[in-house]
PDB file of C-alpha atoms in Angstrom:
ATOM      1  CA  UNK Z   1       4.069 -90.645 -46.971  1.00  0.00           C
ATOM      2  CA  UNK Z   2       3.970 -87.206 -46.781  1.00  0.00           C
ATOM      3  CA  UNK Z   3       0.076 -86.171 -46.998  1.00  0.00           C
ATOM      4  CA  UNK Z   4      -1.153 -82.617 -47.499  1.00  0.00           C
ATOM      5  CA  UNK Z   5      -4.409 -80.021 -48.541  1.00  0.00           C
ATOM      6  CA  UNK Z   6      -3.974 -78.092 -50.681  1.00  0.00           C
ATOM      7  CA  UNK Z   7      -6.156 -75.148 -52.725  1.00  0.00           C
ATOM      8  CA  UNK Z   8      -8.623 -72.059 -51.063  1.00  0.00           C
ATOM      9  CA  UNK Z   9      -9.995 -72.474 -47.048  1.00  0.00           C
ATOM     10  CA  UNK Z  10     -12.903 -75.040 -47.390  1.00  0.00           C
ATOM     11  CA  UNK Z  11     -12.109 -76.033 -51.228  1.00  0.00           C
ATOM     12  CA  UNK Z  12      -9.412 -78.168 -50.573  1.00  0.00           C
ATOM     13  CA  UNK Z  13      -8.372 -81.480 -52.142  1.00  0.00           C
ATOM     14  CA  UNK Z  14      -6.120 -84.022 -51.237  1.00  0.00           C
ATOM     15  CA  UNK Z  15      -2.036 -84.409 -51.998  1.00  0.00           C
ATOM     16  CA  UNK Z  16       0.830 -85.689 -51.541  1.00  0.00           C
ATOM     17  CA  UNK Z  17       4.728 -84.519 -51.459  1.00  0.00           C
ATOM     18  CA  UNK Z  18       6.478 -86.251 -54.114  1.00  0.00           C
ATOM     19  CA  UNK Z  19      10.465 -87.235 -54.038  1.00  0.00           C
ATOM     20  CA  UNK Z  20      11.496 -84.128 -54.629  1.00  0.00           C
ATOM     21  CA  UNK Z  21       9.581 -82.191 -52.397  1.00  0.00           C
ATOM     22  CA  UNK Z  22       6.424 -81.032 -54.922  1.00  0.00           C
ATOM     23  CA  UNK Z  23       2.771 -81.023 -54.123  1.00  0.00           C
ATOM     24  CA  UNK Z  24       0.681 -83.706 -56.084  1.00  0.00           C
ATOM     25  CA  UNK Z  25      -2.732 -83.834 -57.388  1.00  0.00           C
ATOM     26  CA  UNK Z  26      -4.127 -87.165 -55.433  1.00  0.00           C
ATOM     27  CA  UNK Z  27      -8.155 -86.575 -55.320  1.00  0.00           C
ATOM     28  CA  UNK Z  28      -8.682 -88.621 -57.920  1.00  0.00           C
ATOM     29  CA  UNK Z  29      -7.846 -91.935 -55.536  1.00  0.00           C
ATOM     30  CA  UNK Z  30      -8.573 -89.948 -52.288  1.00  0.00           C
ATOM     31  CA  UNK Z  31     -11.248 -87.106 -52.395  1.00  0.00           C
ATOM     32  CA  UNK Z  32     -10.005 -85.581 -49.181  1.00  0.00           C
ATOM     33  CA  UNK Z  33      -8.327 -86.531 -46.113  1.00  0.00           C
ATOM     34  CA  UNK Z  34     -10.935 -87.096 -43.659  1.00  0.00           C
ATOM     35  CA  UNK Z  35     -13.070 -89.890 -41.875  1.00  0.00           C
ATOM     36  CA  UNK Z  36     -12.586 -93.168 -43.604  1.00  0.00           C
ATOM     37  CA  UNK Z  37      -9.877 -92.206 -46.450  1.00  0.00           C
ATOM     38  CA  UNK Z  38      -7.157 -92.033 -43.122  1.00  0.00           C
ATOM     39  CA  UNK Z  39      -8.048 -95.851 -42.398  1.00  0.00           C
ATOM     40  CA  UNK Z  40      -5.237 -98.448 -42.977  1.00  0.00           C
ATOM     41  CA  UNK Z  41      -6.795 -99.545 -46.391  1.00  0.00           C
ATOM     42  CA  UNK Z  42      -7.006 -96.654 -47.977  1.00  0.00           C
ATOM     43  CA  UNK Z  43      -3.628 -95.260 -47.083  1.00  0.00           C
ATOM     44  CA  UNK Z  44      -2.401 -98.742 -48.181  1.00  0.00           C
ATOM     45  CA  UNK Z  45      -3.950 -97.513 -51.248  1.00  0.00           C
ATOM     46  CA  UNK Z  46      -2.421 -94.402 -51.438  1.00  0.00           C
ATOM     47  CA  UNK Z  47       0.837 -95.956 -50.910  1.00  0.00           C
ATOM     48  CA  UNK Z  48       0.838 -98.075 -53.893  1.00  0.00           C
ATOM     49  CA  UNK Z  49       0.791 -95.252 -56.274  1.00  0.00           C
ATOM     50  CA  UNK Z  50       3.651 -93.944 -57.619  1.00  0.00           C
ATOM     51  CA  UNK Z  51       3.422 -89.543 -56.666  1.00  0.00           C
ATOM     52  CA  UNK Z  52       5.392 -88.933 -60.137  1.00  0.00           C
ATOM     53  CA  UNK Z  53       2.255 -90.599 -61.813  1.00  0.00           C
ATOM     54  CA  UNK Z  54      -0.072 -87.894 -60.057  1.00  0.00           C
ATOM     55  CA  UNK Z  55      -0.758 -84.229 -62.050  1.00  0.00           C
ATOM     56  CA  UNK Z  56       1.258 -81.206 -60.310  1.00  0.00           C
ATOM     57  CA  UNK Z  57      -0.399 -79.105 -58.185  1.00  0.00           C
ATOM     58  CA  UNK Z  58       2.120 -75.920 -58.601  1.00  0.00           C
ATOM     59  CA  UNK Z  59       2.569 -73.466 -55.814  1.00  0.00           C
ATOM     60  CA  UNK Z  60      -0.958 -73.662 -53.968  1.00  0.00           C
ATOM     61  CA  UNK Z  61      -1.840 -72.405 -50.175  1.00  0.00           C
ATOM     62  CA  UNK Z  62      -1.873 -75.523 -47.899  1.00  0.00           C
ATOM     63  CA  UNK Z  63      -4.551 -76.113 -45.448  1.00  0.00           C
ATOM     64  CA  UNK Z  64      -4.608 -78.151 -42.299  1.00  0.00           C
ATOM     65  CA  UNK Z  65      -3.766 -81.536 -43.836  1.00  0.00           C
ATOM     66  CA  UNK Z  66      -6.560 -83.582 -41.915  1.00  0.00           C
ATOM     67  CA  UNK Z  67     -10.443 -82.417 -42.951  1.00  0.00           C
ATOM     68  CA  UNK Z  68     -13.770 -83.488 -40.798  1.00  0.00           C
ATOM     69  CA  UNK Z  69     -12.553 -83.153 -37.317  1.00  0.00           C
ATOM     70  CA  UNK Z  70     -15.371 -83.947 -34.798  1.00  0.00           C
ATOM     71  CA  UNK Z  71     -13.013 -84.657 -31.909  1.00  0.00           C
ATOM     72  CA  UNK Z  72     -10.160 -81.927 -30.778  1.00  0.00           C
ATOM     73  CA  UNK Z  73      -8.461 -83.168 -27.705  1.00  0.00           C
ATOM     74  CA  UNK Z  74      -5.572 -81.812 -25.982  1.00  0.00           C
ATOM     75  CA  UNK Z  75      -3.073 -82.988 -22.977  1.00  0.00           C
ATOM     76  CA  UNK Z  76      -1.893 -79.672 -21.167  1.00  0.00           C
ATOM     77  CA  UNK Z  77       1.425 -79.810 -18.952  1.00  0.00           C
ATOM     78  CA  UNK Z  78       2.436 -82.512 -20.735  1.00  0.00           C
ATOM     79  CA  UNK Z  79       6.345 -81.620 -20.333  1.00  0.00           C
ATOM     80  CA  UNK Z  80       8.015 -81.664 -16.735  1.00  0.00           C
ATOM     81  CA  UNK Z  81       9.896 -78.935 -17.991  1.00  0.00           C
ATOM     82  CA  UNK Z  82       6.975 -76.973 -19.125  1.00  0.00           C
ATOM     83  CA  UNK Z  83       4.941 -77.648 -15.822  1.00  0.00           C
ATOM     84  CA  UNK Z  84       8.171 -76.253 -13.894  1.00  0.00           C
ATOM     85  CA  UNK Z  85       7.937 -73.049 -16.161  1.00  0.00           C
ATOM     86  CA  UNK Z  86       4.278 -72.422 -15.129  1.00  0.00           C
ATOM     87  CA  UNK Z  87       4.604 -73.184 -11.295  1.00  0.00           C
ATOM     88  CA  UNK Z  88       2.237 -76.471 -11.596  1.00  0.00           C
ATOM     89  CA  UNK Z  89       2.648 -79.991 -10.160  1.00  0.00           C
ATOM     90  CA  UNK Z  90       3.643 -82.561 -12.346  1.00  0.00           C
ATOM     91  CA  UNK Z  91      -0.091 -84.286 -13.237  1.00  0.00           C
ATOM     92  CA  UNK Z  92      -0.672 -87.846 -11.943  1.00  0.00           C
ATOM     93  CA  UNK Z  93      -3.081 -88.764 -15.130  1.00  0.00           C
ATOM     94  CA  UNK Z  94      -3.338 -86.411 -18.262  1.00  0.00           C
ATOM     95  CA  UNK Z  95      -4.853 -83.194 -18.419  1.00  0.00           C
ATOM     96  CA  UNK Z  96      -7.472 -83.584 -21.291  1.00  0.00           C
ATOM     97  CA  UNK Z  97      -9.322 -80.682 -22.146  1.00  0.00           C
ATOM     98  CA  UNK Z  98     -11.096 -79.546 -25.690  1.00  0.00           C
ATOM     99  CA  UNK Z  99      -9.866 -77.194 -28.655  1.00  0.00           C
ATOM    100  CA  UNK Z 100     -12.895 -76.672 -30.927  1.00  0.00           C
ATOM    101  CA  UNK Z 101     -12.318 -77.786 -34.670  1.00  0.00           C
ATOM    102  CA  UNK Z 102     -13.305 -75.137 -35.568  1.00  0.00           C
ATOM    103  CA  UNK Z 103      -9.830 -73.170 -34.759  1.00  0.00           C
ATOM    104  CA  UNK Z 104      -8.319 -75.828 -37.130  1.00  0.00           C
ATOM    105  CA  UNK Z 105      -6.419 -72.943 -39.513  1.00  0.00           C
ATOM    106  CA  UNK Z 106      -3.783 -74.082 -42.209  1.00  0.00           C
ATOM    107  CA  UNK Z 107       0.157 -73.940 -41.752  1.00  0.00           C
ATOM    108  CA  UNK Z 108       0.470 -70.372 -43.370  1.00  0.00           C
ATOM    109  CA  UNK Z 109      -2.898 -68.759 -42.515  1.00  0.00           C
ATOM    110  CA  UNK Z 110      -2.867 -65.922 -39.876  1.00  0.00           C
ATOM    111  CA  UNK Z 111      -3.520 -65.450 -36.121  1.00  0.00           C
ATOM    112  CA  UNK Z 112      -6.575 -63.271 -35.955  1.00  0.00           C
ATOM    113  CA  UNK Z 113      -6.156 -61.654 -31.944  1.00  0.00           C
ATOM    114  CA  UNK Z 114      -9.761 -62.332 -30.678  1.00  0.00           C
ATOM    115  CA  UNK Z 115     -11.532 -59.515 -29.235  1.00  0.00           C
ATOM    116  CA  UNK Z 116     -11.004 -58.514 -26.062  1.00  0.00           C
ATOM    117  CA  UNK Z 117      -7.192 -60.708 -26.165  1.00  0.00           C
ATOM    118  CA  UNK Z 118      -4.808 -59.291 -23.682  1.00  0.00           C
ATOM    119  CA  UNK Z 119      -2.755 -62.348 -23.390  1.00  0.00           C
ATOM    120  CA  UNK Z 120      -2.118 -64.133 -26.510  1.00  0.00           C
ATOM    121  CA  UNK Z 121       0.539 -67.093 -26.312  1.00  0.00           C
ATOM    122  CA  UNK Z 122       2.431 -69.507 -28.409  1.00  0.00           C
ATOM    123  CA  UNK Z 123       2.968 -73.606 -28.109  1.00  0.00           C
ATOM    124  CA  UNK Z 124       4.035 -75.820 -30.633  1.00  0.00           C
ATOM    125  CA  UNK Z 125       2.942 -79.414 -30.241  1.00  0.00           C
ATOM    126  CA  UNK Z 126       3.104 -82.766 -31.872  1.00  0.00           C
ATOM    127  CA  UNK Z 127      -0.056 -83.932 -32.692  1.00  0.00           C
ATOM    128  CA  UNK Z 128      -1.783 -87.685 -33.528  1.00  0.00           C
ATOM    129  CA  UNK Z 129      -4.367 -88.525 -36.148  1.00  0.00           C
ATOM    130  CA  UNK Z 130      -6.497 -90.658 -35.334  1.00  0.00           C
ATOM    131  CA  UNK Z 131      -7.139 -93.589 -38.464  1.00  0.00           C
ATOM    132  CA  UNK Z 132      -9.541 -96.101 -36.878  1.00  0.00           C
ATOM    133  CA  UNK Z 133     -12.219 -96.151 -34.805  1.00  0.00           C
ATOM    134  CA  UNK Z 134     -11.498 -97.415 -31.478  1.00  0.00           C
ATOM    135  CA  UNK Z 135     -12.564 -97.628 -27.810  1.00  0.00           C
ATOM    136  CA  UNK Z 136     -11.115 -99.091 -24.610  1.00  0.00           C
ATOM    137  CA  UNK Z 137      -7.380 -99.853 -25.906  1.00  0.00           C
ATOM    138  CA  UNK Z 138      -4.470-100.441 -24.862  1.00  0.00           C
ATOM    139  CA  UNK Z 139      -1.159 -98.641 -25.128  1.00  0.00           C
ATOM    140  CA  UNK Z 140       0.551-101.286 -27.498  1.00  0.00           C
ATOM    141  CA  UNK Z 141      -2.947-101.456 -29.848  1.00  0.00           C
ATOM    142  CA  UNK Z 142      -3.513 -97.225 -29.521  1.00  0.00           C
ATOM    143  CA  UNK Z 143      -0.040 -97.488 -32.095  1.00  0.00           C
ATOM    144  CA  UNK Z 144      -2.121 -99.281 -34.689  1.00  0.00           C
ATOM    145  CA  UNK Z 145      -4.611 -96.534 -34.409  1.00  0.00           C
ATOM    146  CA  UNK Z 146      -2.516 -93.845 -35.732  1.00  0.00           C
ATOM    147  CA  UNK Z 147      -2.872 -92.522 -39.465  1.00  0.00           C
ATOM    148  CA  UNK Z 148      -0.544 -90.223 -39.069  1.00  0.00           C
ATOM    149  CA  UNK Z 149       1.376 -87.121 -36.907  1.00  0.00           C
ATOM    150  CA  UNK Z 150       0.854 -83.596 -37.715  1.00  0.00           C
ATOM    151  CA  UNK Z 151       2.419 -79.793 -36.281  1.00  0.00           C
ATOM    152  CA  UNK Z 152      -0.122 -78.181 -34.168  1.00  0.00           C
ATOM    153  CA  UNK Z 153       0.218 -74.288 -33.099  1.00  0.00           C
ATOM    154  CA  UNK Z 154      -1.696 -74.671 -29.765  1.00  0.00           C
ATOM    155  CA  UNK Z 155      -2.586 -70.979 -29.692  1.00  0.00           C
ATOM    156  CA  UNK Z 156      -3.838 -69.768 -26.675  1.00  0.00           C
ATOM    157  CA  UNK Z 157      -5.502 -66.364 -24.994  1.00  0.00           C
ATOM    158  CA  UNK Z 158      -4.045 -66.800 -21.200  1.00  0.00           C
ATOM    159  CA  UNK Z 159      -6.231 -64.410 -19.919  1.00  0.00           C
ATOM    160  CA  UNK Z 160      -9.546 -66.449 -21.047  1.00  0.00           C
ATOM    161  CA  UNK Z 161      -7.683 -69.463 -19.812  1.00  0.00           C
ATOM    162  CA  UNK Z 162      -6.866 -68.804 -16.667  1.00  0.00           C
ATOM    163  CA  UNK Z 163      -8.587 -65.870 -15.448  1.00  0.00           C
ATOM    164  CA  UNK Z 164     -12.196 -66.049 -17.029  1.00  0.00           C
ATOM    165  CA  UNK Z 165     -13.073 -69.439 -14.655  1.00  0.00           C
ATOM    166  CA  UNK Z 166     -14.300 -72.494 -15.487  1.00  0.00           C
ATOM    167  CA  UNK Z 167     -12.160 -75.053 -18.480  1.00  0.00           C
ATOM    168  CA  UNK Z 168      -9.222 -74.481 -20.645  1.00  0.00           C
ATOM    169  CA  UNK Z 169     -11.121 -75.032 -23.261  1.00  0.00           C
ATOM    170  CA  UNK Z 170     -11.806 -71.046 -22.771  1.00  0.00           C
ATOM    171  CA  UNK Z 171      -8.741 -69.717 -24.460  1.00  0.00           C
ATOM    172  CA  UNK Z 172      -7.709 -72.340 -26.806  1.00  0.00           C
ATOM    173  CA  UNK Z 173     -10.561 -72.510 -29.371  1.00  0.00           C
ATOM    174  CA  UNK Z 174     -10.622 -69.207 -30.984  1.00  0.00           C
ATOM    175  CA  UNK Z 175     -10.983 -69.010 -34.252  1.00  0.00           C
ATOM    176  CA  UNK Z 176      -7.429 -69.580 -36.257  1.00  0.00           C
ATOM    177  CA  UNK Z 177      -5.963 -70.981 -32.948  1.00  0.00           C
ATOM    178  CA  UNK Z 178      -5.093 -73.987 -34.230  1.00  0.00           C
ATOM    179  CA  UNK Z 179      -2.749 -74.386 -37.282  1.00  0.00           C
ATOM    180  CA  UNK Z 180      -1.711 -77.444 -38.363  1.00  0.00           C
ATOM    181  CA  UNK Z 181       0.749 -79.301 -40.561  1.00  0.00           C
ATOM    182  CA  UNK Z 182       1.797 -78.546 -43.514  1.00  0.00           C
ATOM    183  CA  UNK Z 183       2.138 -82.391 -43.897  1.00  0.00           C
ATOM    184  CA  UNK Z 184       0.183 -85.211 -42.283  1.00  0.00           C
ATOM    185  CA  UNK Z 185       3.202 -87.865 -41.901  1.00  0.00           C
ATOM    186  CA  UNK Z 186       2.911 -91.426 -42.044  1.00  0.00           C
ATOM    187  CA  UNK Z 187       4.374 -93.799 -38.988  1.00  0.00           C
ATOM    188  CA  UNK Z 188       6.454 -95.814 -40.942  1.00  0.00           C
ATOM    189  CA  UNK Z 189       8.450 -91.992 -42.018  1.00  0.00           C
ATOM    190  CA  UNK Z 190       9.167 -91.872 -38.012  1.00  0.00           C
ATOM    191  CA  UNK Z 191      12.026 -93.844 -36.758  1.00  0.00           C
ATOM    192  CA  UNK Z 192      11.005 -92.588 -33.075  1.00  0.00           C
ATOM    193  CA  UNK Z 193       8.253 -90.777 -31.923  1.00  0.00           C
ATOM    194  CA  UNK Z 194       9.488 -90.335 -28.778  1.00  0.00           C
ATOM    195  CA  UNK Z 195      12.714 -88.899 -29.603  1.00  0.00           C
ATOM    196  CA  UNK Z 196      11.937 -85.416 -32.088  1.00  0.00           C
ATOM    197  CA  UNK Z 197      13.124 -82.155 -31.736  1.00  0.00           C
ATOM    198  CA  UNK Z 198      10.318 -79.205 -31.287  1.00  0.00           C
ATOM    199  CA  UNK Z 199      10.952 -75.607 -31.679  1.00  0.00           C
ATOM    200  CA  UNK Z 200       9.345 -72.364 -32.243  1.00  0.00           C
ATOM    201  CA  UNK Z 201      10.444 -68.383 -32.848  1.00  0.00           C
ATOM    202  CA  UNK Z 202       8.591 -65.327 -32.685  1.00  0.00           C
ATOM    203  CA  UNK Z 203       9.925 -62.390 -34.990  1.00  0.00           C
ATOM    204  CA  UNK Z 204      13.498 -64.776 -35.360  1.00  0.00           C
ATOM    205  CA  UNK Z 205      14.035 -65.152 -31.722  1.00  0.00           C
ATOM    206  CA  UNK Z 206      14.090 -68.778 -30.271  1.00  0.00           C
ATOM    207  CA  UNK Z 207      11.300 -69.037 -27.782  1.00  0.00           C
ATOM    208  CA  UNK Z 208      11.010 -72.705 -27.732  1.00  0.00           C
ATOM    209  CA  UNK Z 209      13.328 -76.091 -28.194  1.00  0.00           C
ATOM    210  CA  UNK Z 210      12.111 -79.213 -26.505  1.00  0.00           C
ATOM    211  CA  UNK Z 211      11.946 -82.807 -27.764  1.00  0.00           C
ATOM    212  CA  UNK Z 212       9.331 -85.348 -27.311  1.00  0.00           C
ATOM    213  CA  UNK Z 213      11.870 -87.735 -25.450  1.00  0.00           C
ATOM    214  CA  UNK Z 214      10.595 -85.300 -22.408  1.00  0.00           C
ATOM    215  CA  UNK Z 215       6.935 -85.791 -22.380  1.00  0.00           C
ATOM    216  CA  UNK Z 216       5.552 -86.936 -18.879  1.00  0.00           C
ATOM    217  CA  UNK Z 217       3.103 -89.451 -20.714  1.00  0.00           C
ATOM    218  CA  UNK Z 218       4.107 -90.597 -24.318  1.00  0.00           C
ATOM    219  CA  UNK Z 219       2.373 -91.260 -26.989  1.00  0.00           C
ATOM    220  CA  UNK Z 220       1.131 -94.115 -26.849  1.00  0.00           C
ATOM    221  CA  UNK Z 221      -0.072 -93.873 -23.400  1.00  0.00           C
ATOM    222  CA  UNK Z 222      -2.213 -90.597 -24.122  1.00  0.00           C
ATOM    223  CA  UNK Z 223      -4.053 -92.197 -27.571  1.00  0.00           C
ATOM    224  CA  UNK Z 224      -5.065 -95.538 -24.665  1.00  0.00           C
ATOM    225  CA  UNK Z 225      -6.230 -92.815 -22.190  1.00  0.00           C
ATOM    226  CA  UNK Z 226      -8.303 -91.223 -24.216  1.00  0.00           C
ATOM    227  CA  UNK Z 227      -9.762 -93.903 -25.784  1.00  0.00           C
ATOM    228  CA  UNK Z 228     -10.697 -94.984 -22.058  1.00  0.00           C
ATOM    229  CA  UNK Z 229     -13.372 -91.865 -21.876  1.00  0.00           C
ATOM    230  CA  UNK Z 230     -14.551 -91.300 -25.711  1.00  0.00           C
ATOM    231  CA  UNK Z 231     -15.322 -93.409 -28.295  1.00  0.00           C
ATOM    232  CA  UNK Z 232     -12.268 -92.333 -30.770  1.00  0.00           C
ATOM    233  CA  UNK Z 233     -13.188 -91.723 -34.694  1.00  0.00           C
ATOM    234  CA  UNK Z 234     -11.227 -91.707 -38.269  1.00  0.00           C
ATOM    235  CA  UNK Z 235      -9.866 -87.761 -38.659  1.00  0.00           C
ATOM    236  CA  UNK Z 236      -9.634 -87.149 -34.357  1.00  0.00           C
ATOM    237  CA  UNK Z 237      -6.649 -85.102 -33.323  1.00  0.00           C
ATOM    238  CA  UNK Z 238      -4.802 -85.289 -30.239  1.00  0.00           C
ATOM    239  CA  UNK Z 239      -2.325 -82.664 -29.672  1.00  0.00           C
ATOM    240  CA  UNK Z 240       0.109 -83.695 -27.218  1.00  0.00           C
ATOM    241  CA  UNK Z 241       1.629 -81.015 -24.939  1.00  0.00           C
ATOM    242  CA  UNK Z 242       4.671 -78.570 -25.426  1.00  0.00           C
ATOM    243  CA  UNK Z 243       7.881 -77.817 -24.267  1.00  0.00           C
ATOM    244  CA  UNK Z 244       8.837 -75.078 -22.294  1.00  0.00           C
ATOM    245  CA  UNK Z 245       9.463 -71.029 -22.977  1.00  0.00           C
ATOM    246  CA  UNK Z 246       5.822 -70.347 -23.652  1.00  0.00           C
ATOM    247  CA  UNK Z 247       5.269 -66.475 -23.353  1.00  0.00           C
ATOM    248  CA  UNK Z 248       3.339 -66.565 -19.736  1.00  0.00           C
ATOM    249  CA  UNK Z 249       6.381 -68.565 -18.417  1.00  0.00           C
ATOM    250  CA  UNK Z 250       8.619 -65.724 -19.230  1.00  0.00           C
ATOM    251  CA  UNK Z 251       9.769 -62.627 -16.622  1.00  0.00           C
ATOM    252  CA  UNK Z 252       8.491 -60.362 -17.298  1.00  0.00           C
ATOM    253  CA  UNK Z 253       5.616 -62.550 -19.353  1.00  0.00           C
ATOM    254  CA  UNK Z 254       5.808 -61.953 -23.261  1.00  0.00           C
ATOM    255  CA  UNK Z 255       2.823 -62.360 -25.427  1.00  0.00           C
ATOM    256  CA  UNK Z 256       1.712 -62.061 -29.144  1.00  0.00           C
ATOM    257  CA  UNK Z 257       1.313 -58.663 -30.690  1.00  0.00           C
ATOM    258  CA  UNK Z 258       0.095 -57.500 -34.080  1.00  0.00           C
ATOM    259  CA  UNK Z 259       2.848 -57.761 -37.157  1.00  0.00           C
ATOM    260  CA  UNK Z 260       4.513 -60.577 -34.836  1.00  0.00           C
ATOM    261  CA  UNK Z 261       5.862 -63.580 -36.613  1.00  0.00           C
ATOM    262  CA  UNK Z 262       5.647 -66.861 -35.304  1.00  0.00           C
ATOM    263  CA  UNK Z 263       7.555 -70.276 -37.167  1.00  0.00           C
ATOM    264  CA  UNK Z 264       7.771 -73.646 -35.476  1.00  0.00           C
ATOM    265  CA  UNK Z 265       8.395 -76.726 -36.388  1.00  0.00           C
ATOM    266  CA  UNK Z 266       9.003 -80.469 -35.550  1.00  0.00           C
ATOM    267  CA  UNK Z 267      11.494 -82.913 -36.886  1.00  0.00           C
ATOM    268  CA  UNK Z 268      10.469 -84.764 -39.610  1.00  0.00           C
ATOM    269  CA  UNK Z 269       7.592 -83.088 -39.768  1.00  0.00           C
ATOM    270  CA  UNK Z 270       7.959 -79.546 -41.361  1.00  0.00           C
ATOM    271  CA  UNK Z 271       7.279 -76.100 -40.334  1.00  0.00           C
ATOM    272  CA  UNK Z 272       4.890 -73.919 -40.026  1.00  0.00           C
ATOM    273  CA  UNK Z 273       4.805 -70.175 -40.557  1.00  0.00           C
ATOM    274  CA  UNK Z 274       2.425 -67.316 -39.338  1.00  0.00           C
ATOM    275  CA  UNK Z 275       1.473 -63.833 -39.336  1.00  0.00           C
ATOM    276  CA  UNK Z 276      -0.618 -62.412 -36.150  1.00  0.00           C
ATOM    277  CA  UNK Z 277      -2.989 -59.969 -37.690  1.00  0.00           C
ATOM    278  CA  UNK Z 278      -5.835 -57.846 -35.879  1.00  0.00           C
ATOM    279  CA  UNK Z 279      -9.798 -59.000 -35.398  1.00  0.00           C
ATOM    280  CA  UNK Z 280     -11.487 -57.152 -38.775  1.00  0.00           C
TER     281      UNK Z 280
END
């Protein structure tokens, strides 16, 4: 299934693509897509109905296709060839550090430059929702833990990342600095996980193309780790890493400007499309 928000930011109800592509009406058997209504059962539910029975929802805005976040974890340098790019070592164990939910912005919503940005970059990432609560697993049960993968825009400001001091976390929570979907994609829609094509432009120019076959520590590996250090919850994200040709990685370095146009995108998954706009 293909599983999506749609209506106005912080009014949105739950849908789902039908065959042909459309948006339908599905809060009348799930409210919203958050905390318990991404467990097994009630996706099981979900999947028993036939989308052609649901209402049309028409052409509506899309918003992140996951609500309720309480946990936002990401896995930096993730990609040997990203970690070349950027002059670090290849990591032993899995950079985790925090984005904070409240960056969570939909597919087609605008990058607002935070104040005092100098260094605004791009990453597109593959990211995992989490569908059951879990602690303590292992990599073959972390797969039964997945509702669902998702496109995340892991915006960042490089300058309060790596300059201010202190954690990542620094210049990768602003607000709208993390987009994701459009779509919220079942397992059983992904043949492999580990083999999907990533890519992202700014203003039509390829920045990015990477595939997941190239992560450092796959999927299934990362959802175990991090269940080793925090109890993991119905609606988590875990964004994953991304591939090289980031803007900092660049020579001279390249970094987001206002009017710039950024679309990425993941196989299987959709794309995502935004606008970088100045702070009001």
């Amino acid at each position: 299934m293909k599983l999506v928000r749609f209506g106005p930011s912080g009014g949105e109800r739950a849908g789902i693509l039908d065959g042909n592509g459309e948006v339908r009406d599905a809060s009348s058997i799930v409210p919203d897509f958050a905390g318990a209504a991404l467990s097994p059962p009630s996706l099981r539910k979900l999947a028993s109905v036939d989308p052609a029975s649901l209402p049309k929802a028409g052409k509506v805005r899309l918003g992140p296709p996951v609500a309720g976040v309480r946990n936002f974890i990401a896995v930096g340098l993730n990609y040997a060839d990203h970690a070349a790019e950027t002059g670090a070592a290849i990591p032993v164990e899995p950079i985790l550090f925090n984005k904070a939910p409240s960056c969570i912005n939909g597919p087609y919503d605008d990058l607002v430059i935070p104040r005092d940005s100098q260094k605004m970059d791009w990453e597109v990432e593959l990211a995992v929702v989490i569908g059951q609560r879990a602690c303590y697993v292992d990599p073959v049960q972390s797969r039964e833990l997945i509702a669902g993968y998702t496109i995340c825009h892991d915006v960042s400001e490089r300058a309060f990342q790596l300059e201010r001091g202190g954690q990542f976390m620094k210049g990768k929570g602003c607000p709208t600095f993390g987009p994701l979907g459009p779509w919220l994609v079942t397992p059983d829609e992904i043949t492999d996980v580990q083999n999907l094509g990533l890519w992202l432009e700014v203003n039509g120019h390829r920045m990015q193309t990477g595939s997941t076959r190239h992560m450092i520590f796959d999927i299934a590996f990362i959802v175990s780790y991090v269940s080793q250090f925090m109890l993991l919850e119905p609606g988590d994200l875990i964004t994953t890493g991304t591939p090289p040709g980031v803007g900092m990685g660049m020579n001279p370095p390249r970094f987001l400007r206002c009017g710039d146009r950024v679309r990425l995108g993941i196989d299987g998954l959709g794309h995502q499309e935004q606008r970088v706009v100045a702070l009001a």
